[in-house]
mmCIF file of C-alpha atoms in Angstrom:
data_model
loop_
_atom_site.group_PDB
_atom_site.id
_atom_site.type_symbol
_atom_site.label_atom_id
_atom_site.label_comp_id
_atom_site.label_asym_id
_atom_site.label_seq_id
_atom_site.Cartn_x
_atom_site.Cartn_y
_atom_site.Cartn_z
ATOM 1 C CA MET M 26 42.309 -82.326 54.386
ATOM 2 C CA ASP M 27 39.868 -79.297 52.765
ATOM 3 C CA GLN M 28 40.361 -77.397 50.777
ATOM 4 C CA ARG M 29 40.094 -73.859 52.592
ATOM 5 C CA ALA M 30 42.487 -75.355 55.600
ATOM 6 C CA PHE M 31 45.321 -76.548 52.794
ATOM 7 C CA VAL M 32 45.392 -72.951 51.156
ATOM 8 C CA ARG M 33 45.517 -71.774 54.368
ATOM 9 C CA ARG M 34 47.844 -73.187 56.142
ATOM 10 C CA ARG M 35 50.377 -73.946 52.642
ATOM 11 C CA SER M 36 50.204 -69.879 51.552
ATOM 12 C CA THR M 37 52.332 -68.574 53.582
ATOM 13 C CA ALA M 38 55.005 -70.748 52.081
ATOM 14 C CA TRP M 39 53.429 -70.207 49.024
ATOM 15 C CA GLU M 40 53.507 -67.055 49.173
ATOM 16 C CA ARG M 41 57.598 -66.808 50.573
ATOM 17 C CA LEU M 42 58.710 -67.879 47.439
ATOM 18 C CA GLU M 43 56.681 -65.641 44.968
ATOM 19 C CA ALA M 44 58.133 -63.487 46.646
ATOM 20 C CA LEU M 45 62.069 -64.564 46.214
ATOM 21 C CA VAL M 46 61.378 -65.386 42.758
ATOM 22 C CA GLY M 47 60.085 -61.563 42.538
ATOM 23 C CA ALA M 48 63.336 -60.491 43.849
ATOM 24 C CA ALA M 49 65.572 -63.313 41.955
ATOM 25 C CA SER M 50 63.967 -61.956 39.019
ATOM 26 C CA LEU M 51 64.480 -58.188 39.676
ATOM 27 C CA ARG M 52 67.789 -58.232 40.757
ATOM 28 C CA GLY M 53 69.424 -61.711 40.077
ATOM 29 C CA LEU M 54 70.599 -64.717 42.208
ATOM 30 C CA SER M 55 73.892 -62.639 42.214
ATOM 31 C CA ALA M 56 72.216 -60.651 44.789
ATOM 32 C CA PHE M 57 70.557 -62.863 46.530
ATOM 33 C CA SER M 58 72.597 -64.513 50.138
ATOM 34 C CA ALA M 59 73.136 -68.358 50.283
ATOM 35 C CA ASN M 60 70.328 -67.691 53.216
ATOM 36 C CA GLU M 61 68.638 -66.717 50.826
ATOM 37 C CA ILE M 62 70.120 -68.847 47.582
ATOM 38 C CA PHE M 63 69.121 -72.361 50.020
ATOM 39 C CA GLU M 64 65.662 -70.991 51.254
ATOM 40 C CA MET M 65 64.383 -70.586 47.125
ATOM 41 C CA GLY M 66 65.524 -74.113 46.756
ATOM 42 C CA ARG M 67 63.535 -75.820 50.063
ATOM 43 C CA LEU M 68 60.353 -73.850 49.052
ATOM 44 C CA TYR M 69 60.568 -74.603 45.728
ATOM 45 C CA ARG M 70 60.846 -77.824 46.921
ATOM 46 C CA ILE M 71 57.614 -77.615 49.486
ATOM 47 C CA VAL M 72 55.776 -76.158 47.661
ATOM 48 C CA THR M 73 56.593 -78.403 44.427
ATOM 49 C CA SER M 74 55.305 -81.064 46.861
ATOM 50 C CA ASP M 75 52.426 -78.969 47.748
ATOM 51 C CA LEU M 76 51.113 -78.960 43.257
ATOM 52 C CA ALA M 77 51.951 -83.415 43.734
ATOM 53 C CA PHE M 78 49.237 -83.194 47.012
ATOM 54 C CA ALA M 79 46.384 -80.487 45.231
ATOM 55 C CA GLN M 80 46.692 -82.614 41.911
ATOM 56 C CA SER M 81 46.023 -86.309 43.948
ATOM 57 C CA ARG M 82 43.306 -84.646 45.759
ATOM 58 C CA ASP M 83 41.518 -83.012 42.628
ATOM 59 C CA TYR M 84 42.022 -79.884 43.666
ATOM 60 C CA ASP M 85 40.361 -76.425 41.924
ATOM 61 C CA ALA M 86 41.799 -75.405 38.661
ATOM 62 C CA GLN M 87 42.694 -71.867 40.527
ATOM 63 C CA VAL M 88 44.829 -73.442 42.474
ATOM 64 C CA LEU M 89 47.170 -75.588 40.656
ATOM 65 C CA GLU M 90 47.276 -73.239 38.243
ATOM 66 C CA TYR M 91 48.860 -70.744 41.061
ATOM 67 C CA LEU M 92 50.792 -73.561 42.384
ATOM 68 C CA ASN M 93 51.660 -74.806 38.547
ATOM 69 C CA ARG M 94 53.027 -71.667 37.807
ATOM 70 C CA LEU M 95 55.090 -70.640 41.151
ATOM 71 C CA THR M 96 56.622 -74.074 40.570
ATOM 72 C CA ALA M 97 57.511 -73.079 36.937
ATOM 73 C CA ARG M 98 58.692 -69.532 37.917
ATOM 74 C CA ALA M 99 60.897 -71.002 40.602
ATOM 75 C CA HIS M 100 61.771 -73.596 37.820
ATOM 76 C CA ALA M 101 64.228 -71.250 36.198
ATOM 77 C CA TYR M 102 66.049 -70.133 39.087
ATOM 78 C CA VAL M 103 66.787 -72.920 41.678
ATOM 79 C CA TYR M 104 67.596 -75.377 38.255
ATOM 80 C CA GLY M 105 69.869 -72.748 35.766
ATOM 81 C CA ARG M 106 67.073 -70.328 33.432
ATOM 82 C CA ALA M 107 67.882 -67.527 35.528
ATOM 83 C CA ALA M 108 71.783 -67.470 34.651
ATOM 84 C CA GLU M 109 70.077 -66.052 31.488
ATOM 85 C CA GLY M 110 71.433 -62.793 30.827
ATOM 86 C CA GLY M 111 69.522 -60.181 30.482
ATOM 87 C CA TRP M 112 68.794 -59.559 26.170
ATOM 88 C CA ARG M 113 67.254 -63.691 26.933
ATOM 89 C CA ARG M 114 65.538 -62.847 29.328
ATOM 90 C CA PHE M 115 64.004 -60.355 27.445
ATOM 91 C CA ALA M 116 63.664 -62.261 24.291
ATOM 92 C CA ARG M 117 61.858 -65.431 26.196
ATOM 93 C CA PHE M 118 59.678 -62.969 26.957
ATOM 94 C CA PHE M 119 58.207 -62.222 23.280
ATOM 95 C CA THR M 120 58.655 -65.633 22.088
ATOM 96 C CA GLU M 121 57.013 -67.191 25.125
ATOM 97 C CA THR M 122 55.859 -65.877 27.693
ATOM 98 C CA PHE M 123 54.031 -63.083 26.229
ATOM 99 C CA PRO M 124 52.218 -64.862 23.599
ATOM 100 C CA LEU M 125 51.119 -67.836 26.082
ATOM 101 C CA GLU M 126 49.743 -65.171 28.819
ATOM 102 C CA VAL M 127 47.439 -63.656 25.065
ATOM 103 C CA ARG M 128 46.688 -67.402 24.590
ATOM 104 C CA ALA M 129 45.380 -67.442 28.170
ATOM 105 C CA SER M 130 43.884 -64.768 28.632
ATOM 106 C CA TRP M 131 41.858 -64.789 25.585
ATOM 107 C CA VAL M 132 38.323 -65.029 26.732
ATOM 108 C CA PRO M 133 38.769 -61.491 28.833
ATOM 109 C CA ILE M 134 41.067 -60.044 25.375
ATOM 110 C CA GLY M 135 37.662 -62.613 23.415
ATOM 111 C CA ALA M 136 35.146 -60.004 25.367
ATOM 112 C CA CYS M 137 36.845 -56.861 24.803
ATOM 113 C CA ALA M 138 36.654 -57.841 21.055
ATOM 114 C CA LEU M 139 33.646 -59.105 21.124
ATOM 115 C CA LEU M 140 32.195 -55.147 22.644
ATOM 116 C CA THR M 141 34.943 -53.181 20.953
ATOM 117 C CA ILE M 142 32.710 -54.997 17.145
ATOM 118 C CA PHE M 143 28.745 -54.416 18.661
ATOM 119 C CA CYS M 144 29.782 -51.459 19.542
ATOM 120 C CA ALA M 145 30.961 -50.372 15.708
ATOM 121 C CA CYS M 146 28.116 -51.550 14.417
ATOM 122 C CA ILE M 147 25.868 -50.548 16.723
ATOM 123 C CA ALA M 148 27.766 -46.869 16.068
ATOM 124 C CA TRP M 149 28.389 -47.539 12.299
ATOM 125 C CA MET M 150 24.403 -48.576 11.370
ATOM 126 C CA VAL M 151 22.767 -45.159 13.564
ATOM 127 C CA VAL M 152 25.224 -42.468 11.360
ATOM 128 C CA MET M 153 24.826 -44.295 8.320
ATOM 129 C CA HIS M 154 20.622 -43.746 8.804
ATOM 130 C CA ARG M 155 21.282 -40.273 10.051
ATOM 131 C CA PRO M 156 25.080 -38.636 11.117
ATOM 132 C CA ALA M 157 23.870 -36.555 12.827
ATOM 133 C CA ASP M 158 23.358 -39.248 15.815
ATOM 134 C CA ALA M 159 27.064 -38.896 15.798
ATOM 135 C CA ALA M 160 27.400 -36.021 18.719
ATOM 136 C CA ALA M 161 24.964 -38.331 21.188
ATOM 137 C CA LEU M 162 27.340 -41.299 20.503
ATOM 138 C CA LEU M 163 31.039 -39.449 20.677
ATOM 139 C CA PRO M 164 33.067 -36.403 22.486
ATOM 140 C CA SER M 165 32.048 -32.902 19.986
ATOM 141 C CA GLU M 166 36.460 -33.266 19.658
ATOM 142 C CA MET M 167 35.802 -36.989 18.556
ATOM 143 C CA ILE M 168 33.517 -35.769 15.831
ATOM 144 C CA PRO M 169 35.160 -33.917 12.688
ATOM 145 C CA ALA M 170 33.095 -30.466 12.205
ATOM 146 C CA HIS M 171 32.923 -30.626 8.071
ATOM 147 C CA ILE M 172 34.204 -33.635 5.951
ATOM 148 C CA THR M 173 35.935 -32.381 2.745
ATOM 149 C CA LYS M 174 38.654 -34.490 1.789
ATOM 150 C CA SER M 175 40.053 -37.900 3.029
ATOM 151 C CA LEU M 176 41.762 -39.080 6.347
ATOM 152 C CA HIS M 177 44.503 -39.848 4.532
ATOM 153 C CA ASN M 178 45.245 -36.404 3.168
ATOM 154 C CA SER M 179 43.662 -34.315 7.050
ATOM 155 C CA ASN M 180 44.890 -36.635 9.240
ATOM 156 C CA PHE M 181 48.437 -36.305 8.352
ATOM 157 C CA ALA M 182 49.344 -32.600 8.480
ATOM 158 C CA PHE M 183 53.317 -32.787 9.828
ATOM 159 C CA SER M 184 56.001 -32.773 7.196
ATOM 160 C CA PRO M 185 58.193 -36.276 6.800
ATOM 161 C CA GLN M 186 60.900 -35.207 8.323
ATOM 162 C CA ARG M 187 58.640 -34.408 11.576
ATOM 163 C CA SER M 188 58.072 -38.142 11.301
ATOM 164 C CA ALA M 189 60.470 -38.666 14.485
ATOM 165 C CA GLU M 190 58.721 -36.270 16.472
ATOM 166 C CA MET M 191 55.425 -37.046 15.953
ATOM 167 C CA SER M 192 56.266 -41.105 16.718
ATOM 168 C CA SER M 193 56.982 -40.641 20.035
ATOM 169 C CA GLU M 194 54.438 -38.706 20.824
ATOM 170 C CA ILE M 195 51.949 -41.235 19.695
ATOM 171 C CA ILE M 196 53.190 -43.624 21.509
ATOM 172 C CA THR M 197 53.526 -41.772 24.380
ATOM 173 C CA ASN M 198 49.995 -41.269 24.194
ATOM 174 C CA ASN M 199 48.765 -44.619 23.327
ATOM 175 C CA ILE M 200 50.230 -46.120 26.475
ATOM 176 C CA ARG M 201 49.554 -43.104 28.189
ATOM 177 C CA VAL M 202 45.382 -44.657 27.797
ATOM 178 C CA SER M 203 46.231 -47.991 27.904
ATOM 179 C CA VAL M 204 47.425 -48.510 31.564
ATOM 180 C CA PHE M 205 45.251 -45.300 32.190
ATOM 181 C CA ALA M 206 42.579 -47.183 31.537
ATOM 182 C CA PHE M 207 44.015 -50.543 32.598
ATOM 183 C CA GLY M 208 45.142 -48.437 35.609
ATOM 184 C CA ALA M 209 41.832 -47.356 36.722
ATOM 185 C CA GLY M 210 40.006 -50.116 35.763
ATOM 186 C CA ILE M 211 41.479 -51.671 39.210
ATOM 187 C CA VAL M 212 40.222 -48.908 41.253
ATOM 188 C CA THR M 213 36.871 -49.468 39.472
ATOM 189 C CA LEU M 214 36.303 -53.307 38.835
ATOM 190 C CA GLY M 215 36.774 -53.027 35.237
ATOM 191 C CA ILE M 216 33.782 -50.856 34.873
ATOM 192 C CA PHE M 217 36.579 -48.127 33.465
ATOM 193 C CA THR M 218 38.212 -50.372 31.585
ATOM 194 C CA ILE M 219 34.530 -51.215 30.044
ATOM 195 C CA TYR M 220 33.562 -47.930 29.099
ATOM 196 C CA VAL M 221 37.693 -46.997 27.556
ATOM 197 C CA ILE M 222 36.391 -50.219 24.681
ATOM 198 C CA VAL M 223 32.558 -49.144 24.338
ATOM 199 C CA LEU M 224 33.658 -45.501 23.030
ATOM 200 C CA ASN M 225 36.631 -47.276 21.255
ATOM 201 C CA GLY M 226 34.126 -49.169 19.143
ATOM 202 C CA LEU M 227 31.693 -46.406 19.114
ATOM 203 C CA MET M 228 34.729 -44.020 17.484
ATOM 204 C CA ILE M 229 35.265 -46.970 14.939
ATOM 205 C CA GLY M 230 32.190 -47.511 13.581
ATOM 206 C CA ALA M 231 30.784 -43.653 14.097
ATOM 207 C CA LEU M 232 33.489 -42.558 11.542
ATOM 208 C CA GLY M 233 33.752 -45.232 9.707
ATOM 209 C CA ALA M 234 30.423 -43.782 8.884
ATOM 210 C CA LEU M 235 30.551 -40.245 8.551
ATOM 211 C CA PHE M 236 33.632 -40.649 5.888
ATOM 212 C CA THR M 237 31.569 -43.294 3.930
ATOM 213 C CA GLN M 238 29.008 -40.607 3.174
ATOM 214 C CA ALA M 239 31.421 -37.943 1.903
ATOM 215 C CA GLY M 240 33.137 -40.659 -0.289
ATOM 216 C CA PHE M 241 35.618 -41.633 1.249
ATOM 217 C CA GLY M 242 35.254 -44.361 3.190
ATOM 218 C CA ARG M 243 37.757 -46.707 1.890
ATOM 219 C CA ASP M 244 40.012 -44.397 2.326
ATOM 220 C CA PHE M 245 39.404 -44.367 6.053
ATOM 221 C CA TRP M 246 39.981 -47.788 6.144
ATOM 222 C CA VAL M 247 43.311 -48.247 4.763
ATOM 223 C CA THR M 248 44.248 -44.841 5.651
ATOM 224 C CA ILE M 249 44.203 -46.982 9.934
ATOM 225 C CA ALA M 250 44.838 -50.286 8.789
ATOM 226 C CA PRO M 251 48.996 -50.081 8.363
ATOM 227 C CA HIS M 252 48.852 -49.105 12.527
ATOM 228 C CA GLY M 253 45.360 -49.423 13.058
ATOM 229 C CA VAL M 254 45.670 -53.995 13.368
ATOM 230 C CA ILE M 255 48.253 -53.759 15.224
ATOM 231 C CA GLU M 256 46.753 -50.811 18.054
ATOM 232 C CA LEU M 257 43.212 -51.820 18.415
ATOM 233 C CA THR M 258 44.438 -55.459 19.340
ATOM 234 C CA ALA M 259 47.145 -54.069 21.345
ATOM 235 C CA ILE M 260 43.760 -51.440 23.161
ATOM 236 C CA GLN M 261 41.296 -55.474 22.898
ATOM 237 C CA ILE M 262 44.630 -56.768 25.310
ATOM 238 C CA ALA M 263 45.094 -54.103 27.541
ATOM 239 C CA GLY M 264 41.287 -53.951 28.209
ATOM 240 C CA GLY M 265 41.741 -58.095 28.314
ATOM 241 C CA ALA M 266 44.868 -56.997 31.558
ATOM 242 C CA GLY M 267 41.777 -54.495 33.363
ATOM 243 C CA LEU M 268 38.868 -57.282 33.496
ATOM 244 C CA LEU M 269 41.502 -59.689 34.453
ATOM 245 C CA ILE M 270 42.189 -57.605 37.649
ATOM 246 C CA ALA M 271 37.927 -57.084 37.546
ATOM 247 C CA ALA M 272 37.954 -60.684 37.679
ATOM 248 C CA GLY M 273 41.365 -61.689 40.619
ATOM 249 C CA VAL M 274 38.178 -59.314 43.006
ATOM 250 C CA LEU M 275 35.181 -60.372 41.860
ATOM 251 C CA LEU M 276 35.393 -64.519 41.339
ATOM 252 C CA PRO M 277 37.864 -65.078 42.859
ATOM 253 C CA GLY M 278 36.809 -68.730 43.296
ATOM 254 C CA ARG M 279 39.078 -70.721 45.893
ATOM 255 C CA LEU M 280 41.815 -68.916 45.961
ATOM 256 C CA ARG M 281 41.882 -66.052 49.068
ATOM 257 C CA ARG M 282 41.128 -62.819 47.948
ATOM 258 C CA ARG M 283 44.258 -62.480 47.936
ATOM 259 C CA ASP M 284 45.093 -64.501 46.070
ATOM 260 C CA ALA M 285 43.815 -63.746 43.571
ATOM 261 C CA ILE M 286 44.656 -60.573 42.659
ATOM 262 C CA LYS M 287 48.398 -61.396 43.769
ATOM 263 C CA ARG M 288 47.882 -64.187 40.705
ATOM 264 C CA ASN M 289 46.445 -62.901 37.991
ATOM 265 C CA ALA M 290 48.600 -59.088 38.735
ATOM 266 C CA ALA M 291 50.988 -61.306 37.416
ATOM 267 C CA ARG M 292 48.646 -62.476 34.736
ATOM 268 C CA ALA M 293 48.721 -59.029 33.050
ATOM 269 C CA GLY M 294 51.090 -57.050 34.404
ATOM 270 C CA VAL M 295 52.410 -59.400 31.493
ATOM 271 C CA LEU M 296 49.920 -58.494 29.218
ATOM 272 C CA ILE M 297 50.731 -55.028 30.062
ATOM 273 C CA ALA M 298 54.106 -54.859 29.121
ATOM 274 C CA GLY M 299 53.666 -56.809 25.676
ATOM 275 C CA VAL M 300 50.700 -54.006 24.708
ATOM 276 C CA ALA M 301 53.235 -51.142 25.961
ATOM 277 C CA ALA M 302 55.586 -53.059 23.292
ATOM 278 C CA MET M 303 53.236 -53.275 20.501
ATOM 279 C CA LEU M 304 52.454 -49.311 20.869
ATOM 280 C CA CYS M 305 55.584 -48.943 20.327
ATOM 281 C CA VAL M 306 55.114 -50.459 16.748
ATOM 282 C CA ALA M 307 51.743 -48.960 16.325
ATOM 283 C CA GLY M 308 53.184 -45.539 16.744
ATOM 284 C CA THR M 309 56.253 -46.026 14.265
ATOM 285 C CA ILE M 310 54.475 -47.004 11.506
ATOM 286 C CA GLU M 311 51.388 -44.174 11.998
ATOM 287 C CA GLY M 312 54.355 -42.201 12.504
ATOM 288 C CA PHE M 313 56.873 -42.564 9.835
ATOM 289 C CA PHE M 314 54.815 -44.972 6.862
ATOM 290 C CA SER M 315 51.226 -43.086 6.382
ATOM 291 C CA PRO M 316 52.825 -39.962 6.396
ATOM 292 C CA LEU M 317 53.812 -41.322 3.183
ATOM 293 C CA ARG M 318 51.316 -40.109 -0.559
ATOM 294 C CA PHE M 319 51.368 -44.140 -1.148
ATOM 295 C CA GLY M 320 47.969 -44.899 -2.854
ATOM 296 C CA GLU M 321 45.548 -47.348 -1.173
ATOM 297 C CA PRO M 322 46.272 -51.033 -2.163
ATOM 298 C CA VAL M 323 50.131 -50.515 -0.900
ATOM 299 C CA ARG M 324 48.396 -48.805 2.642
ATOM 300 C CA ALA M 325 45.105 -52.112 2.290
ATOM 301 C CA GLY M 326 48.840 -54.697 1.224
ATOM 302 C CA VAL M 327 50.723 -53.538 4.645
ATOM 303 C CA GLY M 328 47.570 -53.554 6.342
ATOM 304 C CA ILE M 329 46.921 -57.187 5.781
ATOM 305 C CA ALA M 330 50.210 -58.308 6.118
ATOM 306 C CA THR M 331 49.686 -56.629 9.443
ATOM 307 C CA ALA M 332 47.589 -57.962 10.207
ATOM 308 C CA ILE M 333 48.709 -62.010 9.164
ATOM 309 C CA LEU M 334 52.287 -61.560 10.952
ATOM 310 C CA LEU M 335 49.410 -60.949 13.807
ATOM 311 C CA LEU M 336 47.444 -64.061 13.285
ATOM 312 C CA LEU M 337 51.431 -66.370 13.011
ATOM 313 C CA TYR M 338 52.549 -64.494 16.088
ATOM 314 C CA PHE M 339 49.845 -65.079 18.741
ATOM 315 C CA GLY M 340 48.839 -68.405 16.732
ATOM 316 C CA ARG M 341 52.853 -70.323 15.361
ATOM 317 C CA PRO M 342 53.506 -73.811 17.918
ATOM 318 C CA ILE M 343 55.496 -72.826 21.028
ATOM 319 C CA THR M 344 56.933 -75.406 23.398
ATOM 320 C CA ARG M 345 57.924 -73.651 26.655
ATOM 321 C CA ARG M 346 61.129 -74.397 27.546
ATOM 322 C CA ALA M 347 63.180 -75.937 30.414
ATOM 323 C CA VAL M 348 59.881 -75.720 33.446
#
């Protein structure tokens, strides 16, 4: 049987199992009827057999990856992982699911990171050569009229008593922007996602150059470093999620486009959930730590520490349990 016919004939069972697993993740198996539990077990065995058949025929990697993911998720409920409480599922998401998905999605995330770096370097060189050209790169509201003091002394004018309020506003705004960029990227097939990534890179490079020319360059970088390392990483991951959805539409491979979109949407959902948590951490640092009048070495040290912790979090050895 060729692959196209195989996918067409077997996809109904796959979709039904995926629907049952999705319902179980939301409501738990305790809400299932006896017939639904029996059906999940039966479909799990069917899809496992389909996976073995596809492997024996050396079908396309996308089909194998989809079936691997589906059987792994179903295995958790058929063989007991679903008995985990909410806190254990929460912990599993952040210790396994999210960092592993970031690794699996390194191509679109890496593409966003490279695009950010490239645009930041271009903006830096242009503005360092001709500061007036900043107006051609950025919206007017992003360009400071006159830089007469450091970013640390001008960007955090609120008192420590308002830290909780400001942190909440920062977190809400950052998450809104990331989700909007992700959602709009779906509608525009990744075009708006790329626009946000480009604009973000241009903003970093242009503002860094403007503050450097004003004599506050080092302060600029150590001021944004404590929260910026996490925030910028989250933006690249959100961009990667948007490009994943676009890839499901534009590059479905040998899967049906609908199946490719569903598969990539599930992966992108994991990334966006993790991004929201990262932005909560970054917003908390920006609201509570950044306004404090610590010297440059302390701010630089916190930025370096967050970078090291991120590398350890995403790069540490992870053994997926019981799949």
